[in-house]
Short mmCIF file of C-alpha atoms in Angstrom, two decimals:
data_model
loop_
_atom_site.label_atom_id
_atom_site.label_comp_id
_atom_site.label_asym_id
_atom_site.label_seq_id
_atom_site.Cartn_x
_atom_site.Cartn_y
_atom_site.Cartn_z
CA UNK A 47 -20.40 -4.24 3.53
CA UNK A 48 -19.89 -0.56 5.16
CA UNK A 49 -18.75 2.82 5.24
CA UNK A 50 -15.75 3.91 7.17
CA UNK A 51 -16.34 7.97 7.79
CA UNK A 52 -14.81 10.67 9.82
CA UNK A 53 -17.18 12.02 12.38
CA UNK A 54 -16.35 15.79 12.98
CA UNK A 55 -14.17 17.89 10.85
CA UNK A 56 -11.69 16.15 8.95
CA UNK A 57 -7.98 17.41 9.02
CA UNK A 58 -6.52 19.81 6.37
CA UNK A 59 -3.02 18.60 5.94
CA UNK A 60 -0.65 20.92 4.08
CA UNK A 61 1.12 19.15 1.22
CA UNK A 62 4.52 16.93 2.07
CA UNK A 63 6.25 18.20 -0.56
CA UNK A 64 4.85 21.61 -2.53
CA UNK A 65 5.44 21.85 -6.45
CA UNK A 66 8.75 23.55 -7.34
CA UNK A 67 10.57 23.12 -4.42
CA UNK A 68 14.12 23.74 -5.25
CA UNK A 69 15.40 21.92 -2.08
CA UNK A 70 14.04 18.41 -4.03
CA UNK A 71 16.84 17.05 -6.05
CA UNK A 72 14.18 15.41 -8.33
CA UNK A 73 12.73 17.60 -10.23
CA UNK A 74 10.10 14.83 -11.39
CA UNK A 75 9.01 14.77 -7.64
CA UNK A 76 7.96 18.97 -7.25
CA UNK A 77 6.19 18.86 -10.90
CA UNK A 78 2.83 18.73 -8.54
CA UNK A 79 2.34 19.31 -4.99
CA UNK A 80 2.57 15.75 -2.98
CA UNK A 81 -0.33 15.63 -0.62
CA UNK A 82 -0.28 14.50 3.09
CA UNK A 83 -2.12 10.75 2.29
CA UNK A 84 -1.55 10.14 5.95
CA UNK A 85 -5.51 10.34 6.33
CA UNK A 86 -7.67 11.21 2.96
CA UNK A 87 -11.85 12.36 3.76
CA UNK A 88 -13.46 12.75 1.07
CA UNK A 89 -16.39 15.27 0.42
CA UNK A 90 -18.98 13.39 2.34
CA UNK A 91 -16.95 12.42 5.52
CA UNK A 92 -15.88 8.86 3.85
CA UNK A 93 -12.33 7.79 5.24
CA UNK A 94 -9.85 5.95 2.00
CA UNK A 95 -7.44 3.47 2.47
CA UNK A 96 -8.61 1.55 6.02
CA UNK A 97 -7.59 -1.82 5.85
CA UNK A 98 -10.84 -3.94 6.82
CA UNK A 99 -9.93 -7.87 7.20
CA UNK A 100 -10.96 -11.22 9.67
CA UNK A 101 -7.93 -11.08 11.69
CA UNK A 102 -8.12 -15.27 11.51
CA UNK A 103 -9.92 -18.61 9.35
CA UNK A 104 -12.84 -19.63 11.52
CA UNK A 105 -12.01 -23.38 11.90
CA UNK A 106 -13.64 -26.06 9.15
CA UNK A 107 -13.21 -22.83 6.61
CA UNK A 108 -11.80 -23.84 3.43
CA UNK A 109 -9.50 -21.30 2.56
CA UNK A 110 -9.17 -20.87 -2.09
CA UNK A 111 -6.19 -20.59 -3.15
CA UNK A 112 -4.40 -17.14 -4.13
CA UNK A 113 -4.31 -15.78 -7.43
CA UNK A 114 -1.54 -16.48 -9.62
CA UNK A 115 -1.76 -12.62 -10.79
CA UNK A 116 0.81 -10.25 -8.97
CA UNK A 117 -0.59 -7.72 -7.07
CA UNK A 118 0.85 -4.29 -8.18
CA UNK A 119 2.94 -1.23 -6.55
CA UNK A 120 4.27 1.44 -8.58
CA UNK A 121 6.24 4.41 -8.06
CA UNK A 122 4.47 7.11 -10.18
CA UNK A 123 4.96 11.08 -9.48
CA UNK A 124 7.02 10.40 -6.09
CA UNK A 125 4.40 8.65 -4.87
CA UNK A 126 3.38 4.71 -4.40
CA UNK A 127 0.56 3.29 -5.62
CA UNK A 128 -1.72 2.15 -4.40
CA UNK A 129 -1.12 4.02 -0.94
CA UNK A 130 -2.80 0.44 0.66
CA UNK A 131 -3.25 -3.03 -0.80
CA UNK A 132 -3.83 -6.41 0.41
CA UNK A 133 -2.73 -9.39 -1.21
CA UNK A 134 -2.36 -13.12 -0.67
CA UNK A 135 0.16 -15.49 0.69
CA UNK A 136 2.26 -16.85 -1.92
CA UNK A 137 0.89 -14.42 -4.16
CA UNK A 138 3.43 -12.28 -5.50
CA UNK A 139 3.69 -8.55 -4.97
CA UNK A 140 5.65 -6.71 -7.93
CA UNK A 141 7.37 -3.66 -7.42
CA UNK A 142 7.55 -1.54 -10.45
CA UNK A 143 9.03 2.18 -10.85
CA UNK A 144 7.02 4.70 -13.79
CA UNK A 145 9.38 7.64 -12.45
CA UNK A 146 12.41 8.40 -14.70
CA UNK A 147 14.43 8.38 -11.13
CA UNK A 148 15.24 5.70 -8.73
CA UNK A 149 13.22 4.61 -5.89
CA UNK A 150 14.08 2.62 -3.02
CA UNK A 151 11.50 -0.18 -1.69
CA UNK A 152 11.99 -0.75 2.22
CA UNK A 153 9.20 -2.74 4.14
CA UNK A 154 10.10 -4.03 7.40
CA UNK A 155 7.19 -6.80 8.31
CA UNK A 156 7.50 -9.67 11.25
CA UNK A 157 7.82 -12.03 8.67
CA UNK A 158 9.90 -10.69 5.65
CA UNK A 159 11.43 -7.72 5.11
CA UNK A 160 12.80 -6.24 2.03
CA UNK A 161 15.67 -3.19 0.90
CA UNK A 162 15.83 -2.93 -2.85
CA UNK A 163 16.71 0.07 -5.43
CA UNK A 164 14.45 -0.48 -8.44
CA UNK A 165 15.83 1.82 -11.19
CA UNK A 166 14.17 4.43 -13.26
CA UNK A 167 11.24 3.44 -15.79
CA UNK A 168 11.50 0.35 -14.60
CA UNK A 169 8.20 -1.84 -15.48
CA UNK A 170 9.65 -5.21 -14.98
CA UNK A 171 10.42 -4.25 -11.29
CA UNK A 172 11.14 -6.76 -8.41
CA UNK A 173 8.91 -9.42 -7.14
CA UNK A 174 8.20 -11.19 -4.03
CA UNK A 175 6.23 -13.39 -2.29
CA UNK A 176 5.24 -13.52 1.38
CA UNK A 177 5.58 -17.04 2.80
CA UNK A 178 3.02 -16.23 6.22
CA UNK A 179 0.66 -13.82 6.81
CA UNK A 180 1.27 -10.71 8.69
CA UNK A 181 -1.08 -9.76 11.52
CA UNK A 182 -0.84 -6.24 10.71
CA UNK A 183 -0.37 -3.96 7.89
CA UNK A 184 3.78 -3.63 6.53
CA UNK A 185 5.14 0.07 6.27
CA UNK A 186 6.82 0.43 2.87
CA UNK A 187 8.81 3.87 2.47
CA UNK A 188 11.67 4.95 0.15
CA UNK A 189 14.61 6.13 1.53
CA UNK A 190 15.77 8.57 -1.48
CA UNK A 191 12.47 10.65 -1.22
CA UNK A 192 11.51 10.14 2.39
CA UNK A 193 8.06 11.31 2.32
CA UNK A 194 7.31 8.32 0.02
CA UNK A 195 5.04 6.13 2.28
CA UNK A 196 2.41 2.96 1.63
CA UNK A 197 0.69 0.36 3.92
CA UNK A 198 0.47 -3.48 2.29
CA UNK A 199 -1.27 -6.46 4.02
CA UNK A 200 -0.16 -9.84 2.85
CA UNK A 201 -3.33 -12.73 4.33
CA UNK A 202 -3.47 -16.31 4.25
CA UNK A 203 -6.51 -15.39 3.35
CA UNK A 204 -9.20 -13.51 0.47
CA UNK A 205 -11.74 -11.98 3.17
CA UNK A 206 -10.17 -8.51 3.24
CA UNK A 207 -10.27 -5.09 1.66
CA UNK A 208 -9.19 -1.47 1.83
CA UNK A 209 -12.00 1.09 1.72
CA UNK A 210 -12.57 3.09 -1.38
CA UNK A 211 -12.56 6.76 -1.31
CA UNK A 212 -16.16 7.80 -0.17
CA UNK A 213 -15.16 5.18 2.61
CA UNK A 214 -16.90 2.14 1.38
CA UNK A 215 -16.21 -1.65 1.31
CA UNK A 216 -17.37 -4.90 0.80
CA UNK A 217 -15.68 -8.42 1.61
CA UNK A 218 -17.49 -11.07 -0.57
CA UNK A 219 -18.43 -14.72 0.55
CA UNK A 220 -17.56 -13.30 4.80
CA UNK A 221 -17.61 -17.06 6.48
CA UNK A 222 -19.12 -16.96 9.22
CA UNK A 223 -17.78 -16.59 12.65
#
């Protein structure tokens, strides 16, 4: 367990994108202001969205298996979400779009990389699955709105987390070394 926090004053980012701008062709994506996610503090210094994860399996570890369950990322409001996830290898990672426009999906990992349109209101989405682990977190953007931006961490592995947003986290059943 811990607490990831910003020590000093914590940026004020203006907004990517502010509500109403006519130079957005979506209209959907200026209904709100999009905040700068790039780094989010909240009120008590904590720091969201750090990936936290054991870079390797100690030897004589026995690894579970991954859930069957897809991990989730939607497209809601011009936005992804989750901004950061972590998932398994060969778990799948479905890609679903809540906006009534069309995204694009582009992550460009060491060991898969993906360029797909997923069309509007679409809850079915695209799947994948991540055949190795990547030894750092994957950039996903979309390419129509280009401010769209998330982080995803496929492991080969379940001791990993992103912290919450007063900065917390906690990685259950940590083997040791």
């Amino acid at each position: 367990t811990g607490r990831i926090t910003v020590d000093g004053v914590a940026p004020q980012l203006p907004p990517l994108v502010q509500a109403g701008d006519p130079t957005v062709k979506d209209q959907v994506c200026v209904q709100s202001a999009i905040p700068n996610d790039s780094v989010i503090v909240g009120p008590d210094g904590g720091l969201k969205d750090v990936f936290i994860y054991a870079k390797r399996v100690p030897s004589g570890v026995d690894v579970p298996a991954p859930p069957e369950e897809p991990a989730e990322l939607d497209q809601k409001g011009c936005r992804f979400n989750p901004q950061a996830i972590v998932f398994r290898v060969d778990q799948p990672l479905k890609m679903v779009n809540s906006d009534p426009v069309a995204h694009n999906v582009r992550t460009a990992g060491f060991t898969m990389q993906l360029n797909q349109i997923i069309p509007p209101n679409d809850k079915k989405g695209i799947e994948t699955t991540y055949k190795r682990a990547e030894r750092t977190p994957v950039q996903t953007k979309c390419d129509i709105h280009t401010w769209m931006l998330s982080w995803h961490l496929p492991l080969d592995h379940p001791w990993a987390t992103v912290s919450a947003e007063d900065g917390t986290f906690v990685i259950d059943n940590l083997p040791a070394g």
